[in-house]
Amino acid sequence: MKGRAGGERGKTMRQQALCDEEVAGAEGFDRAEVIPLHEEAEEPRPARGMRRAGWLLVACGLALLPWLYVLATGLPATATAAHWPVAWVGLDALEALGLIATGLLAARGDRRHALAAAATATLLVVDAWFDTTTAAPGGDFATAVAMALGAELPLAALCGRLALRTLSRPA
């Protein structure tokens, strides 16, 4: 600990090594025994539920990849917004990337999955919002609501839960 005068705790690693060498060279000692200050902790294996959630997210992200093709080829070419298909394909591509990254990080037990999960949850909510608010009345709107309630919002809730659960625990 810094701020303490003297004592082993106030010394830097170099000072500690010099002290060990002095002890080793002193009379009456055959050799000095170096005791590490702390042991390297092994990374704990993620809980089974966390691994399952991770792999579920990876599967969902991979399942989105064919949907990107459907969007790229099926969105109307005549829209009031410029680059309409590019906007939707780009958003869903970011969601797929976020789900895959979150899932892989969670499955490995890497705490950084919370960051990817938070970003992915946000993207999914934004997608649900824009799908439902830009859909034409009738079948398009029903499809947008079904996708929002059946896929996008539940996945956003899962990602949000993973992020909050991880961030609420000490490192």
mmCIF file of C-alpha atoms in Angstrom:
data_model
loop_
_atom_site.group_PDB
_atom_site.id
_atom_site.type_symbol
_atom_site.label_atom_id
_atom_site.label_comp_id
_atom_site.label_asym_id
_atom_site.label_seq_id
_atom_site.Cartn_x
_atom_site.Cartn_y
_atom_site.Cartn_z
ATOM 1 C CA MET A 1 0.000 0.000 0.000
ATOM 2 C CA LYS A 2 1.346 3.360 -0.871
ATOM 3 C CA GLY A 3 1.641 6.061 1.755
ATOM 4 C CA ARG A 4 3.093 3.794 4.441
ATOM 5 C CA ALA A 5 6.697 4.373 5.428
ATOM 6 C CA GLY A 6 8.816 1.232 5.601
ATOM 7 C CA GLY A 7 7.486 -2.282 5.698
ATOM 8 C CA GLU A 8 7.132 -4.773 2.870
ATOM 9 C CA ARG A 9 3.832 -3.365 1.611
ATOM 10 C CA GLY A 10 5.264 0.019 0.734
ATOM 11 C CA LYS A 11 7.992 -1.398 -1.505
ATOM 12 C CA THR A 12 7.764 -1.749 -5.234
ATOM 13 C CA MET A 13 8.442 -5.115 -6.859
ATOM 14 C CA ARG A 14 11.997 -3.993 -7.740
ATOM 15 C CA GLN A 15 12.667 -2.968 -4.162
ATOM 16 C CA GLN A 16 11.282 -6.307 -2.974
ATOM 17 C CA ALA A 17 13.583 -8.185 -5.356
ATOM 18 C CA LEU A 18 16.609 -6.216 -4.138
ATOM 19 C CA CYS A 19 15.653 -6.993 -0.560
ATOM 20 C CA ASP A 20 15.371 -10.713 -1.421
ATOM 21 C CA GLU A 21 18.822 -10.631 -3.035
ATOM 22 C CA GLU A 22 20.286 -8.994 0.082
ATOM 23 C CA VAL A 23 18.759 -11.692 2.276
ATOM 24 C CA ALA A 24 20.055 -14.409 -0.045
ATOM 25 C CA GLY A 25 23.596 -13.013 0.174
ATOM 26 C CA ALA A 26 23.592 -12.666 3.962
ATOM 27 C CA GLU A 27 25.633 -15.063 6.072
ATOM 28 C CA GLY A 28 23.800 -18.017 7.506
ATOM 29 C CA PHE A 29 21.349 -18.328 4.609
ATOM 30 C CA ASP A 30 21.864 -20.921 1.900
ATOM 31 C CA ARG A 31 19.290 -19.386 -0.379
ATOM 32 C CA ALA A 32 16.308 -17.115 -0.165
ATOM 33 C CA GLU A 33 12.853 -18.458 -0.750
ATOM 34 C CA VAL A 34 10.746 -16.178 -2.921
ATOM 35 C CA ILE A 35 7.094 -16.269 -1.977
ATOM 36 C CA PRO A 36 4.758 -14.727 -4.541
ATOM 37 C CA LEU A 37 2.605 -11.914 -3.217
ATOM 38 C CA HIS A 38 -0.499 -13.317 -4.886
ATOM 39 C CA GLU A 39 -1.405 -16.411 -6.828
ATOM 40 C CA GLU A 40 -2.783 -16.145 -10.345
ATOM 41 C CA ALA A 41 -6.456 -16.978 -10.157
ATOM 42 C CA GLU A 42 -7.947 -19.228 -12.796
ATOM 43 C CA GLU A 43 -10.832 -17.847 -14.815
ATOM 44 C CA PRO A 44 -14.011 -19.430 -13.459
ATOM 45 C CA ARG A 45 -16.044 -21.404 -15.939
ATOM 46 C CA PRO A 46 -19.318 -19.658 -16.738
ATOM 47 C CA ALA A 47 -22.467 -21.112 -15.210
ATOM 48 C CA ARG A 48 -24.441 -23.503 -17.350
ATOM 49 C CA GLY A 49 -27.312 -21.021 -17.739
ATOM 50 C CA MET A 50 -24.888 -18.329 -18.935
ATOM 51 C CA ARG A 51 -23.341 -20.709 -21.461
ATOM 52 C CA ARG A 52 -26.796 -21.724 -22.703
ATOM 53 C CA ALA A 53 -27.883 -18.105 -23.056
ATOM 54 C CA GLY A 54 -24.669 -17.386 -24.919
ATOM 55 C CA TRP A 55 -25.161 -20.189 -27.393
ATOM 56 C CA LEU A 56 -28.832 -19.264 -27.841
ATOM 57 C CA LEU A 57 -27.768 -15.744 -28.800
ATOM 58 C CA VAL A 58 -25.168 -17.083 -31.226
ATOM 59 C CA ALA A 59 -27.819 -19.288 -32.858
ATOM 60 C CA CYS A 60 -30.228 -16.357 -33.153
ATOM 61 C CA GLY A 61 -27.526 -14.169 -34.655
ATOM 62 C CA LEU A 62 -26.645 -16.835 -37.188
ATOM 63 C CA ALA A 63 -30.342 -17.333 -37.996
ATOM 64 C CA LEU A 64 -30.533 -13.640 -38.877
ATOM 65 C CA LEU A 65 -27.933 -14.006 -41.635
ATOM 66 C CA PRO A 66 -30.324 -15.514 -44.229
ATOM 67 C CA TRP A 67 -32.843 -12.831 -43.290
ATOM 68 C CA LEU A 68 -30.333 -10.229 -44.473
ATOM 69 C CA TYR A 69 -30.643 -11.678 -47.980
ATOM 70 C CA VAL A 70 -34.449 -11.597 -47.782
ATOM 71 C CA LEU A 71 -34.291 -7.943 -46.791
ATOM 72 C CA ALA A 72 -31.746 -7.054 -49.456
ATOM 73 C CA THR A 73 -33.846 -8.619 -52.213
ATOM 74 C CA GLY A 74 -37.367 -8.128 -50.872
ATOM 75 C CA LEU A 75 -37.639 -4.573 -49.595
ATOM 76 C CA PRO A 76 -39.464 -2.219 -51.942
ATOM 77 C CA ALA A 77 -37.188 -0.322 -54.264
ATOM 78 C CA THR A 78 -39.516 2.674 -54.321
ATOM 79 C CA ALA A 79 -39.448 4.158 -50.867
ATOM 80 C CA THR A 80 -39.524 7.753 -49.746
ATOM 81 C CA ALA A 81 -36.223 7.328 -47.913
ATOM 82 C CA ALA A 82 -32.973 7.149 -49.824
ATOM 83 C CA HIS A 83 -31.127 3.830 -49.448
ATOM 84 C CA TRP A 84 -34.106 2.230 -47.723
ATOM 85 C CA PRO A 85 -32.908 -1.389 -48.147
ATOM 86 C CA VAL A 86 -29.372 -0.473 -47.057
ATOM 87 C CA ALA A 87 -30.715 1.075 -43.849
ATOM 88 C CA TRP A 88 -32.677 -2.028 -42.872
ATOM 89 C CA VAL A 89 -30.019 -4.523 -43.948
ATOM 90 C CA GLY A 90 -27.418 -2.507 -42.034
ATOM 91 C CA LEU A 91 -29.521 -2.442 -38.869
ATOM 92 C CA ASP A 92 -30.211 -6.178 -38.969
ATOM 93 C CA ALA A 93 -26.536 -6.883 -39.750
ATOM 94 C CA LEU A 94 -25.547 -4.936 -36.630
ATOM 95 C CA GLU A 95 -28.079 -6.936 -34.624
ATOM 96 C CA ALA A 96 -26.675 -10.213 -35.933
ATOM 97 C CA LEU A 97 -23.135 -9.095 -35.106
ATOM 98 C CA GLY A 98 -24.235 -7.984 -31.635
ATOM 99 C CA LEU A 99 -26.021 -11.251 -30.893
ATOM 100 C CA ILE A 100 -23.049 -13.296 -32.071
ATOM 101 C CA ALA A 101 -20.515 -11.204 -30.128
ATOM 102 C CA THR A 102 -22.652 -11.209 -26.977
ATOM 103 C CA GLY A 103 -23.210 -14.935 -27.223
ATOM 104 C CA LEU A 104 -19.572 -15.829 -27.799
ATOM 105 C CA LEU A 105 -18.359 -13.581 -24.981
ATOM 106 C CA ALA A 106 -21.026 -14.900 -22.584
ATOM 107 C CA ALA A 107 -20.291 -18.516 -23.491
ATOM 108 C CA ARG A 108 -16.593 -17.945 -22.704
ATOM 109 C CA GLY A 109 -17.422 -16.254 -19.412
ATOM 110 C CA ASP A 110 -15.935 -12.931 -20.503
ATOM 111 C CA ARG A 111 -17.526 -10.113 -18.485
ATOM 112 C CA ARG A 112 -17.286 -7.812 -21.508
ATOM 113 C CA HIS A 113 -20.385 -9.551 -22.863
ATOM 114 C CA ALA A 114 -22.332 -7.011 -20.797
ATOM 115 C CA LEU A 115 -21.194 -4.228 -23.115
ATOM 116 C CA ALA A 116 -22.153 -6.107 -26.268
ATOM 117 C CA ALA A 117 -25.438 -7.169 -24.662
ATOM 118 C CA ALA A 118 -26.388 -3.598 -23.790
ATOM 119 C CA ALA A 119 -25.647 -2.368 -27.303
ATOM 120 C CA THR A 120 -27.487 -5.294 -28.887
ATOM 121 C CA ALA A 121 -30.550 -4.781 -26.680
ATOM 122 C CA THR A 122 -30.656 -1.178 -27.814
ATOM 123 C CA LEU A 123 -30.418 -2.144 -31.482
ATOM 124 C CA LEU A 124 -33.208 -4.707 -31.089
ATOM 125 C CA VAL A 125 -35.548 -2.208 -29.432
ATOM 126 C CA VAL A 126 -34.789 0.361 -32.127
ATOM 127 C CA ASP A 127 -35.524 -2.227 -34.814
ATOM 128 C CA ALA A 128 -38.839 -3.171 -33.214
ATOM 129 C CA TRP A 129 -39.764 0.501 -32.976
ATOM 130 C CA PHE A 130 -38.936 1.359 -36.572
ATOM 131 C CA ASP A 131 -40.434 -1.855 -37.966
ATOM 132 C CA THR A 132 -43.775 -1.142 -36.361
ATOM 133 C CA THR A 133 -43.833 2.614 -36.975
ATOM 134 C CA THR A 134 -42.846 2.433 -40.640
ATOM 135 C CA ALA A 135 -44.962 -0.592 -41.609
ATOM 136 C CA ALA A 136 -47.893 -0.118 -43.952
ATOM 137 C CA PRO A 137 -51.331 -0.863 -42.508
ATOM 138 C CA GLY A 138 -52.559 -4.423 -42.818
ATOM 139 C CA GLY A 139 -50.315 -7.433 -43.305
ATOM 140 C CA ASP A 140 -47.046 -5.493 -43.091
ATOM 141 C CA PHE A 141 -48.022 -4.007 -39.739
ATOM 142 C CA ALA A 142 -49.155 -7.402 -38.388
ATOM 143 C CA THR A 143 -45.832 -8.928 -39.443
ATOM 144 C CA ALA A 144 -43.890 -6.087 -37.791
ATOM 145 C CA VAL A 145 -45.804 -6.500 -34.529
ATOM 146 C CA ALA A 146 -45.337 -10.291 -34.618
ATOM 147 C CA MET A 147 -41.567 -9.887 -35.155
ATOM 148 C CA ALA A 148 -41.352 -7.273 -32.391
ATOM 149 C CA LEU A 149 -43.268 -9.355 -29.844
ATOM 150 C CA GLY A 150 -41.953 -12.759 -30.917
ATOM 151 C CA ALA A 151 -38.272 -12.078 -31.505
ATOM 152 C CA GLU A 152 -36.860 -8.563 -31.179
ATOM 153 C CA LEU A 153 -38.229 -7.505 -27.785
ATOM 154 C CA PRO A 154 -37.686 -10.886 -26.056
ATOM 155 C CA LEU A 155 -34.084 -10.958 -27.319
ATOM 156 C CA ALA A 156 -33.653 -7.356 -26.170
ATOM 157 C CA ALA A 157 -34.948 -8.347 -22.724
ATOM 158 C CA LEU A 158 -32.507 -11.281 -22.570
ATOM 159 C CA CYS A 159 -29.596 -9.067 -23.584
ATOM 160 C CA GLY A 160 -30.637 -6.395 -21.099
ATOM 161 C CA ARG A 161 -30.888 -8.972 -18.323
ATOM 162 C CA LEU A 162 -27.437 -10.361 -19.128
ATOM 163 C CA ALA A 163 -25.931 -6.875 -19.088
ATOM 164 C CA LEU A 164 -27.578 -5.805 -15.832
ATOM 165 C CA ARG A 165 -26.866 -9.094 -14.101
ATOM 166 C CA THR A 166 -23.187 -8.926 -14.965
ATOM 167 C CA LEU A 167 -22.775 -5.259 -14.120
ATOM 168 C CA SER A 168 -24.475 -5.680 -10.741
ATOM 169 C CA ARG A 169 -21.922 -8.280 -9.593
ATOM 170 C CA PRO A 170 -18.465 -7.406 -8.311
ATOM 171 C CA ALA A 171 -15.537 -8.312 -10.578
#
